[in-house]
Amino acid sequence: NEEDVLVYCSDTKEQMVGFHKGKGLFQFFYMNGVEGVCEPSHWMPLPEPPQK
């Protein structure tokens, strides 16, 4: 399941949107065969978008 989630990595002080790859790893980009993966200290599903 590649549901987008909000992740925070306390070691790098970064927050980003990514998806859970399994085994505690989250991917936040993939470009030219390189993927950005982190083990965040916190994560949560994205909230529903605002209603118009």
Steps between C-alpha positions, in 0.01 A plus 500: 500500500662824388283743697662842537601586856667793675837399646743677735862391540640630828862427403486738199219727633310451171134446430366375169224306330585146406360149506565196715719240326476248784743402777486855644638666185333789321582620149468871425648524150613291204699665221732352235513165680580653841248483782493711814417279796497580871407345833286777650460558870132593440248448222126532444251469214434824317181677614208528261523803267283797596146509367413788269 
